[in-house]
CSV table of C-alpha atoms and ligand atoms in Angstrom, one decimal:
chain,number,residue,atom,x,y,z
A,230,UNK,CA,33.3,5.7,85.7
A,231,UNK,CA,33.0,5.2,81.7
A,232,UNK,CA,34.5,2.4,79.7
A,233,UNK,CA,37.5,4.7,79.0
A,234,UNK,CA,39.0,5.0,82.5
A,235,UNK,CA,41.4,2.2,83.5
A,236,UNK,CA,40.0,0.6,86.6
A,237,UNK,CA,42.2,1.2,90.0
A,238,UNK,CA,42.3,-2.3,90.6
A,239,UNK,CA,43.2,-3.6,87.1
A,240,UNK,CA,46.0,-6.0,87.5
A,241,UNK,CA,48.7,-4.6,85.1
A,242,UNK,CA,49.5,-7.5,82.5
A,243,UNK,CA,53.3,-8.6,82.9
A,244,UNK,CA,53.1,-12.3,82.2
A,245,UNK,CA,51.8,-15.0,79.6
A,246,UNK,CA,49.1,-16.3,82.0
A,247,UNK,CA,47.9,-12.7,82.6
A,248,UNK,CA,47.9,-11.9,79.0
A,249,UNK,CA,46.1,-15.2,78.5
A,250,UNK,CA,43.4,-14.2,80.7
A,251,UNK,CA,42.8,-11.1,79.2
A,252,UNK,CA,42.9,-12.4,75.7
A,253,UNK,CA,40.3,-14.9,76.8
A,254,UNK,CA,38.1,-12.3,78.1
A,255,UNK,CA,38.2,-10.3,75.0
A,256,UNK,CA,37.4,-12.9,72.7
A,257,UNK,CA,34.4,-13.5,74.6
A,258,UNK,CA,33.5,-10.0,75.0
A,259,UNK,CA,34.3,-9.3,71.1
A,260,UNK,CA,32.2,-12.4,70.0
A,261,UNK,CA,29.2,-11.1,72.2
A,262,UNK,CA,29.5,-7.6,70.8
A,263,UNK,CA,30.2,-8.7,67.2
A,264,UNK,CA,27.8,-11.9,66.7
A,265,UNK,CA,28.2,-12.7,62.9
A,266,UNK,CA,28.8,-9.2,61.6
A,267,UNK,CA,31.7,-8.2,60.1
A,268,UNK,CA,34.9,-5.7,61.6
A,269,UNK,CA,37.1,-3.6,59.5
A,270,UNK,CA,40.8,-2.7,60.9
A,271,UNK,CA,43.6,-0.5,59.2
A,272,UNK,CA,46.6,-2.8,59.7
A,273,UNK,CA,49.7,-0.9,59.7
A,274,UNK,CA,51.9,-3.6,60.8
A,275,UNK,CA,52.4,-1.3,63.9
A,276,UNK,CA,52.5,-2.9,67.5
A,277,UNK,CA,49.2,-2.0,68.3
A,278,UNK,CA,46.9,-2.6,64.9
A,279,UNK,CA,49.2,-5.8,64.6
A,280,UNK,CA,48.2,-6.9,68.3
A,281,UNK,CA,44.4,-6.1,67.7
A,282,UNK,CA,44.3,-7.7,64.4
A,283,UNK,CA,45.7,-11.2,66.2
A,284,UNK,CA,43.3,-10.5,68.8
A,285,UNK,CA,40.2,-10.1,66.6
A,286,UNK,CA,41.1,-13.1,64.2
A,287,UNK,CA,41.2,-15.0,67.2
A,288,UNK,CA,37.6,-14.2,68.1
A,289,UNK,CA,36.0,-13.7,64.8
A,290,UNK,CA,38.5,-15.3,62.3
A,291,UNK,CA,37.3,-14.1,58.6
A,292,UNK,CA,34.7,-11.3,59.7
A,293,UNK,CA,37.8,-9.5,60.3
A,294,UNK,CA,38.5,-7.7,57.3
A,295,UNK,CA,42.1,-6.3,57.9
A,296,UNK,CA,43.3,-3.2,54.9
A,297,UNK,CA,46.9,-2.9,54.6
A,298,UNK,CA,47.7,0.4,52.8
A,299,UNK,CA,51.5,0.5,51.6
A,300,UNK,CA,51.8,4.1,51.5
A,301,UNK,CA,55.4,3.9,49.8
A,302,UNK,CA,57.0,5.0,52.9
A,303,UNK,CA,57.2,1.7,54.6
A,304,UNK,CA,60.9,0.4,56.0
A,305,UNK,CA,62.3,-2.4,53.7
A,306,UNK,CA,60.5,-6.0,54.4
A,307,UNK,CA,57.6,-4.4,56.4
A,308,UNK,CA,54.5,-4.8,53.9
A,309,UNK,CA,56.1,-8.2,53.3
A,310,UNK,CA,55.9,-9.2,56.6
A,311,UNK,CA,52.5,-8.3,57.3
A,312,UNK,CA,51.4,-10.1,54.4
A,313,UNK,CA,53.3,-13.2,55.6
A,314,UNK,CA,52.1,-13.1,59.0
A,315,UNK,CA,48.8,-12.3,58.7
A,316,UNK,CA,47.8,-13.9,55.7
A,317,UNK,CA,50.5,-16.5,55.2
A,318,UNK,CA,50.6,-17.8,59.3
A,319,UNK,CA,47.0,-16.4,60.5
A,320,UNK,CA,45.0,-17.0,57.1
A,321,UNK,CA,43.5,-13.3,57.8
A,322,UNK,CA,41.0,-11.8,55.6
A,323,UNK,CA,43.5,-9.1,54.2
A,324,UNK,CA,43.2,-6.6,51.4
A,325,UNK,CA,46.9,-5.4,50.5
A,326,UNK,CA,46.3,-1.9,48.7
A,327,UNK,CA,49.8,-0.6,46.8
A,328,UNK,CA,49.1,3.0,46.8
A,329,UNK,CA,52.9,3.9,46.3
A,330,UNK,CA,52.8,5.7,42.9
A,331,UNK,CA,49.4,7.5,44.3
A,332,UNK,CA,51.7,9.0,47.7
A,333,UNK,CA,54.8,9.5,45.8
A,334,UNK,CA,53.0,11.7,42.7
A,335,UNK,CA,51.0,13.8,45.5
A,336,UNK,CA,54.0,14.5,47.5
A,337,UNK,CA,56.1,15.0,44.6
A,338,UNK,CA,57.8,18.8,44.8
A,339,UNK,CA,56.3,19.3,48.3
A,340,UNK,CA,59.2,20.3,50.9
A,341,UNK,CA,57.4,21.8,53.8
A,342,UNK,CA,57.4,18.9,56.7
A,343,UNK,CA,53.8,19.9,57.9
A,344,UNK,CA,52.4,19.7,54.3
A,345,UNK,CA,54.1,16.6,54.0
A,346,UNK,CA,52.7,15.0,56.7
A,347,UNK,CA,49.0,16.4,56.0
A,348,UNK,CA,49.2,15.0,52.5
A,349,UNK,CA,50.4,11.5,53.6
A,350,UNK,CA,47.7,11.4,56.6
A,351,UNK,CA,45.0,12.8,54.4
A,352,UNK,CA,45.6,10.0,51.5
A,353,UNK,CA,45.8,7.4,54.0
A,354,UNK,CA,42.2,8.1,55.2
A,355,UNK,CA,41.1,8.4,51.5
A,356,UNK,CA,42.8,5.1,50.1
A,357,UNK,CA,41.3,3.5,53.2
A,358,UNK,CA,37.7,5.1,52.9
A,359,UNK,CA,37.7,4.0,49.2
A,360,UNK,CA,38.7,0.4,50.3
A,361,UNK,CA,35.7,0.4,52.8
A,362,UNK,CA,33.2,1.8,50.5
A,363,UNK,CA,34.1,-1.4,48.1
A,364,UNK,CA,33.0,-3.8,51.1
A,365,UNK,CA,29.3,-4.4,52.4
A,366,UNK,CA,27.9,-5.3,55.5
A,367,UNK,CA,30.6,-3.9,57.8
A,368,UNK,CA,29.3,-2.5,61.2
A,369,UNK,CA,32.6,-2.4,63.3
A,370,UNK,CA,35.8,-0.5,62.7
A,371,UNK,CA,38.7,-2.1,64.9
A,372,UNK,CA,41.6,0.4,66.1
A,373,UNK,CA,44.2,0.0,68.1
A,374,UNK,CA,43.9,2.9,70.5
A,375,UNK,CA,46.1,1.9,73.8
A,376,UNK,CA,45.6,3.8,77.2
A,377,UNK,CA,48.2,6.7,76.4
A,378,UNK,CA,46.4,7.7,73.4
A,379,UNK,CA,43.2,8.4,75.3
A,380,UNK,CA,45.5,10.1,78.5
A,381,UNK,CA,47.2,12.1,76.1
A,382,UNK,CA,45.3,12.8,73.1
A,383,UNK,CA,41.7,12.4,73.7
A,384,UNK,CA,41.4,8.9,72.2
A,385,UNK,CA,43.0,10.2,69.1
A,386,UNK,CA,46.2,8.1,68.3
A,387,UNK,CA,49.0,10.6,68.8
A,388,UNK,CA,50.4,12.5,65.7
A,389,UNK,CA,47.2,11.8,63.6
A,390,UNK,CA,47.2,14.9,61.7
A,391,UNK,CA,43.6,14.3,60.1
A,392,UNK,CA,40.3,13.7,61.0
A,393,UNK,CA,38.7,10.1,60.9
A,394,UNK,CA,36.4,8.7,58.3
A,395,UNK,CA,33.5,10.9,56.7
A,396,UNK,CA,30.1,10.9,58.4
A,397,UNK,CA,28.6,8.7,56.4
A,398,UNK,CA,31.1,5.7,57.1
A,399,UNK,CA,30.8,6.1,61.1
A,400,UNK,CA,31.1,2.4,62.3
A,401,UNK,CA,30.6,1.3,65.8
A,402,UNK,CA,34.4,1.1,67.4
A,403,UNK,CA,36.1,-1.9,68.5
A,404,UNK,CA,39.2,-1.0,70.7
A,405,UNK,CA,40.1,-4.1,72.7
A,406,UNK,CA,43.5,-2.8,73.9
A,407,UNK,CA,42.4,0.9,74.9
A,408,UNK,CA,43.0,0.3,78.2
A,409,UNK,CA,46.6,-1.1,78.2
A,410,UNK,CA,49.9,0.4,78.3
A,411,UNK,CA,52.2,-0.4,75.6
A,412,UNK,CA,54.3,-2.9,77.5
A,413,UNK,CA,51.0,-5.0,78.1
A,414,UNK,CA,50.0,-4.8,74.6
A,415,UNK,CA,53.6,-6.1,73.6
A,416,UNK,CA,53.0,-9.1,76.5
A,417,UNK,CA,49.6,-9.9,75.0
A,418,UNK,CA,51.2,-10.0,71.3
A,419,UNK,CA,53.5,-12.2,72.2
A,420,UNK,CA,50.7,-14.9,73.7
A,421,UNK,CA,49.1,-14.3,70.4
A,422,UNK,CA,51.8,-15.6,68.7
A,423,UNK,CA,52.9,-12.8,66.8
A,424,UNK,CA,56.8,-12.5,65.7
A,425,UNK,CA,59.1,-11.0,68.2
A,426,UNK,CA,60.1,-8.5,65.5
A,427,UNK,CA,56.7,-7.0,65.2
A,428,UNK,CA,55.9,-7.2,68.9
A,429,UNK,CA,59.3,-5.5,70.0
A,430,UNK,CA,59.1,-2.8,67.1
A,431,UNK,CA,60.6,0.4,67.8
A,432,UNK,CA,58.3,3.6,67.2
A,433,UNK,CA,57.9,4.7,63.6
A,434,UNK,CA,56.0,7.6,62.8
A,435,UNK,CA,52.7,7.3,60.9
A,436,UNK,CA,54.3,9.3,58.1
A,437,UNK,CA,57.1,6.5,57.8
A,438,UNK,CA,60.0,7.4,55.9
A,439,UNK,CA,58.5,10.3,54.3
A,440,UNK,CA,59.9,12.4,57.5
A,441,UNK,CA,63.4,11.3,57.1
A,442,UNK,CA,63.9,11.9,53.4
A,443,UNK,CA,64.1,15.3,53.8
A,444,UNK,CA,62.4,18.2,51.8
A,445,UNK,CA,60.6,17.2,48.7
A,446,UNK,CA,60.6,13.4,48.6
A,447,UNK,CA,62.3,11.8,45.4
A,448,UNK,CA,62.3,8.2,44.5
A,449,UNK,CA,66.1,7.7,44.3
A,450,UNK,CA,66.8,9.4,47.9
A,451,UNK,CA,63.6,7.6,49.1
A,452,UNK,CA,65.7,4.3,47.9
A,453,UNK,CA,68.8,5.2,49.5
A,454,UNK,CA,67.3,5.8,52.8
A,455,UNK,CA,65.4,2.6,53.0
A,456,UNK,CA,68.6,0.6,52.3
A,457,UNK,CA,70.8,2.4,54.8
A,458,UNK,CA,68.1,2.2,57.1
A,459,UNK,CA,68.0,-1.7,56.7
A,460,UNK,CA,71.8,-1.8,57.0
A,461,UNK,CA,71.9,0.2,60.1
A,462,UNK,CA,69.1,-2.3,61.6
A,463,UNK,CA,71.2,-5.0,60.5
A,464,UNK,CA,74.3,-4.2,62.1
A,465,UNK,CA,72.7,-3.1,65.0
A,466,UNK,CA,71.5,-6.5,65.6
A,467,UNK,CA,74.3,-8.1,64.6
A,468,UNK,CA,76.1,-6.4,67.4
A,469,UNK,CA,73.5,-7.4,69.8
A,470,UNK,CA,72.5,-3.8,70.6
A,471,UNK,CA,69.0,-4.0,69.4
A,472,UNK,CA,67.3,-3.7,72.9
A,473,UNK,CA,69.8,-1.2,74.2
A,474,UNK,CA,68.9,1.7,71.7
A,475,UNK,CA,65.3,2.9,72.3
A,476,UNK,CA,65.1,4.2,68.6
A,477,UNK,CA,67.4,4.3,65.6
A,478,UNK,CA,67.2,4.9,61.9
A,479,UNK,CA,68.9,6.9,59.3
A,480,UNK,CA,67.7,10.1,57.3
A,481,UNK,CA,68.8,11.5,53.9
A,482,UNK,CA,69.1,15.4,53.4
A,483,UNK,CA,67.8,16.9,50.4
A,484,UNK,CA,71.6,18.4,49.4
A,485,UNK,CA,74.7,16.6,47.9
A,486,UNK,CA,78.3,17.1,49.0
A,487,UNK,CA,81.3,15.9,47.0
A,488,UNK,CA,83.1,12.4,46.8
A,489,UNK,CA,85.2,10.4,44.7
A,490,UNK,CA,84.4,7.0,43.4
A,491,UNK,CA,86.5,4.7,40.9
A,492,UNK,CA,88.9,7.8,40.3
A,493,UNK,CA,86.0,10.1,39.4
A,494,UNK,CA,84.5,13.0,41.4
A,495,UNK,CA,81.0,12.2,42.6
A,496,UNK,CA,78.4,14.5,43.9
A,497,UNK,CA,76.0,12.7,46.1
A,498,UNK,CA,73.8,12.5,49.5
A,499,UNK,CA,75.0,12.2,52.6
A,500,UNK,CA,73.3,9.6,55.1
A,501,UNK,CA,72.7,10.6,58.8
A,502,UNK,CA,72.7,7.9,61.3
A,503,UNK,CA,70.4,8.8,64.4
A,504,UNK,CA,70.3,6.7,67.5
A,505,UNK,CA,68.7,7.9,70.5
A,506,UNK,CA,67.9,6.4,74.4
A,507,UNK,CA,64.8,8.0,76.3
A,508,UNK,CA,61.8,6.9,78.3
A,509,UNK,CA,59.1,8.9,76.8
A,510,UNK,CA,60.5,10.8,73.7
A,511,UNK,CA,60.3,13.9,75.6
A,512,UNK,CA,64.1,14.1,76.2
A,513,UNK,CA,66.8,11.9,74.6
A,514,UNK,CA,70.3,11.0,74.7
A,515,UNK,CA,73.0,9.8,72.2
A,516,UNK,CA,74.4,6.4,72.7
A,517,UNK,CA,78.2,6.0,72.4
A,518,UNK,CA,78.5,3.4,69.9
A,519,UNK,CA,81.5,1.4,69.6
A,520,UNK,CA,83.8,3.1,67.1
A,521,UNK,CA,84.3,-0.2,64.8
A,522,UNK,CA,80.6,-0.7,64.6
A,523,UNK,CA,80.1,3.0,63.3
A,524,UNK,CA,82.8,2.1,60.6
A,525,UNK,CA,81.1,-1.2,59.6
A,526,UNK,CA,77.7,0.7,59.2
A,527,UNK,CA,79.6,3.3,57.3
A,528,UNK,CA,81.4,1.1,55.1
A,529,UNK,CA,78.5,-1.0,54.0
A,530,UNK,CA,76.4,2.1,53.4
A,531,UNK,CA,78.9,3.5,51.2
A,532,UNK,CA,79.7,0.2,49.4
A,533,UNK,CA,75.7,-1.0,48.9
A,534,UNK,CA,73.8,2.0,48.8
A,535,UNK,CA,74.0,3.9,45.3
A,536,UNK,CA,74.2,8.1,45.2
A,537,UNK,CA,75.8,8.1,48.8
A,538,UNK,CA,79.1,9.1,49.4
A,539,UNK,CA,79.4,10.5,53.1
A,540,UNK,CA,77.6,9.0,56.5
A,541,UNK,CA,77.3,11.2,59.5
A,542,UNK,CA,76.3,10.0,63.2
A,543,UNK,CA,73.9,12.8,64.5
A,544,UNK,CA,75.5,13.4,67.9
A,545,UNK,CA,72.5,16.1,69.2
A,546,UNK,CA,70.5,15.2,72.3
A,547,UNK,CA,66.9,16.4,72.6
A,548,UNK,CA,66.5,19.0,73.5
A,549,UNK,CA,67.8,21.1,71.7
A,550,UNK,CA,67.5,18.6,68.7
A,551,UNK,CA,64.1,16.4,68.6
A,552,UNK,CA,64.4,13.1,67.4
A,553,UNK,CA,63.6,13.1,63.8
A,554,UNK,CA,64.9,15.7,61.9
A,555,UNK,CA,61.6,17.6,60.5
B,1496,XMP,P1,60.6,14.2,68.0
B,1496,XMP,O1,60.9,14.2,66.9
B,1496,XMP,O2,59.4,15.1,68.0
B,1496,XMP,O3,59.7,12.6,68.1
B,1496,XMP,O4,61.7,14.4,69.2
B,1496,XMP,C1,59.3,12.1,69.3
B,1496,XMP,C2,58.7,10.6,69.0
B,1496,XMP,O5,57.6,10.9,68.0
B,1496,XMP,C3,57.9,10.1,66.7
B,1496,XMP,N1,56.9,11.0,65.7
B,1496,XMP,C4,56.0,10.7,64.9
B,1496,XMP,N2,55.0,9.6,65.1
B,1496,XMP,N3,54.1,10.5,63.7
B,1496,XMP,C5,54.4,9.8,64.2
B,1496,XMP,O6,53.2,8.9,64.4
B,1496,XMP,C6,54.8,11.8,63.4
B,1496,XMP,O7,54.4,12.6,62.5
B,1496,XMP,C7,55.8,11.9,64.2
B,1496,XMP,N4,56.8,12.6,64.4
B,1496,XMP,C8,57.7,12.3,65.0
B,1496,XMP,C9,59.4,10.3,66.6
B,1496,XMP,O8,59.6,9.0,65.9
B,1496,XMP,C10,59.8,9.6,68.2
B,1496,XMP,O9,59.6,8.7,68.6
């Protein structure tokens, strides 16, 4: 059996005690393997990379070099949370790269969804590679590969549309959670002291808000998307529905519709609310949200988000519709 196969006798990590045992075992293994060498990690702020970061900080402290690339397509407050948790609370060795302009300039005028994904994925590798080349004495690359990645996509994280780093930057891989399922990764993350909002985060596509700002991304629609998404999240949380809906977000299409604001005709963007429940993302249903909550979200978006004059609730299950809009 290779070390990418989960042994049949491996116990499912469901409790803080089991998580602690796993952490102790991995900390010892990483220390033995890495010694006094350095490890590099692309830290997106997603569950898997965050848990790997926290685990490696526990094991080797500042020998872990984290790189957080802000591609400008993060949700509101996400990069700030990565900085406050990892730099502020965990004293991590963290390089923050704000590459917003680079990504948005490259994406300007590109409306084909797969091209958008390729550009975002490709540029991400490029920025990460540039940072890696500036560093010296790195021998290892840590990755948040989890067991479903190994089972479903031959060890490549799902939906990565580009290859990895170039040949001359091949490091030895450190993948401490590669035999764990997602629920186990969350239990381990909690035991490592990561905030609930990070550990229980719902799935978020690698290309981020880029696939929810439909068609060619513009800064004004991206801002409307980020603000409306934050309002939706706040209101769902305030209603106590956060754990009852599997994934929820907003979408801003690239067409406008008429409205009337302050007695004058407006010609503004719609915002679409997308909420789904699913087990494995292969099929999904749309939850019946209370009307009062939908009204409150609608009112807040119309009042608080510039350039928006209409709010829609997407009732389409998967199939026929996919969860994302592009
Ligand atoms: P669809 O839209 O295919 O989405 O019904 C199924 C799940 O996959 C997520 N998704 C992505 N995740 N990169 C990702 O990392 C992507 O390009 C991507 N597209 C869709 C989606 O959010 C949902 O959870």
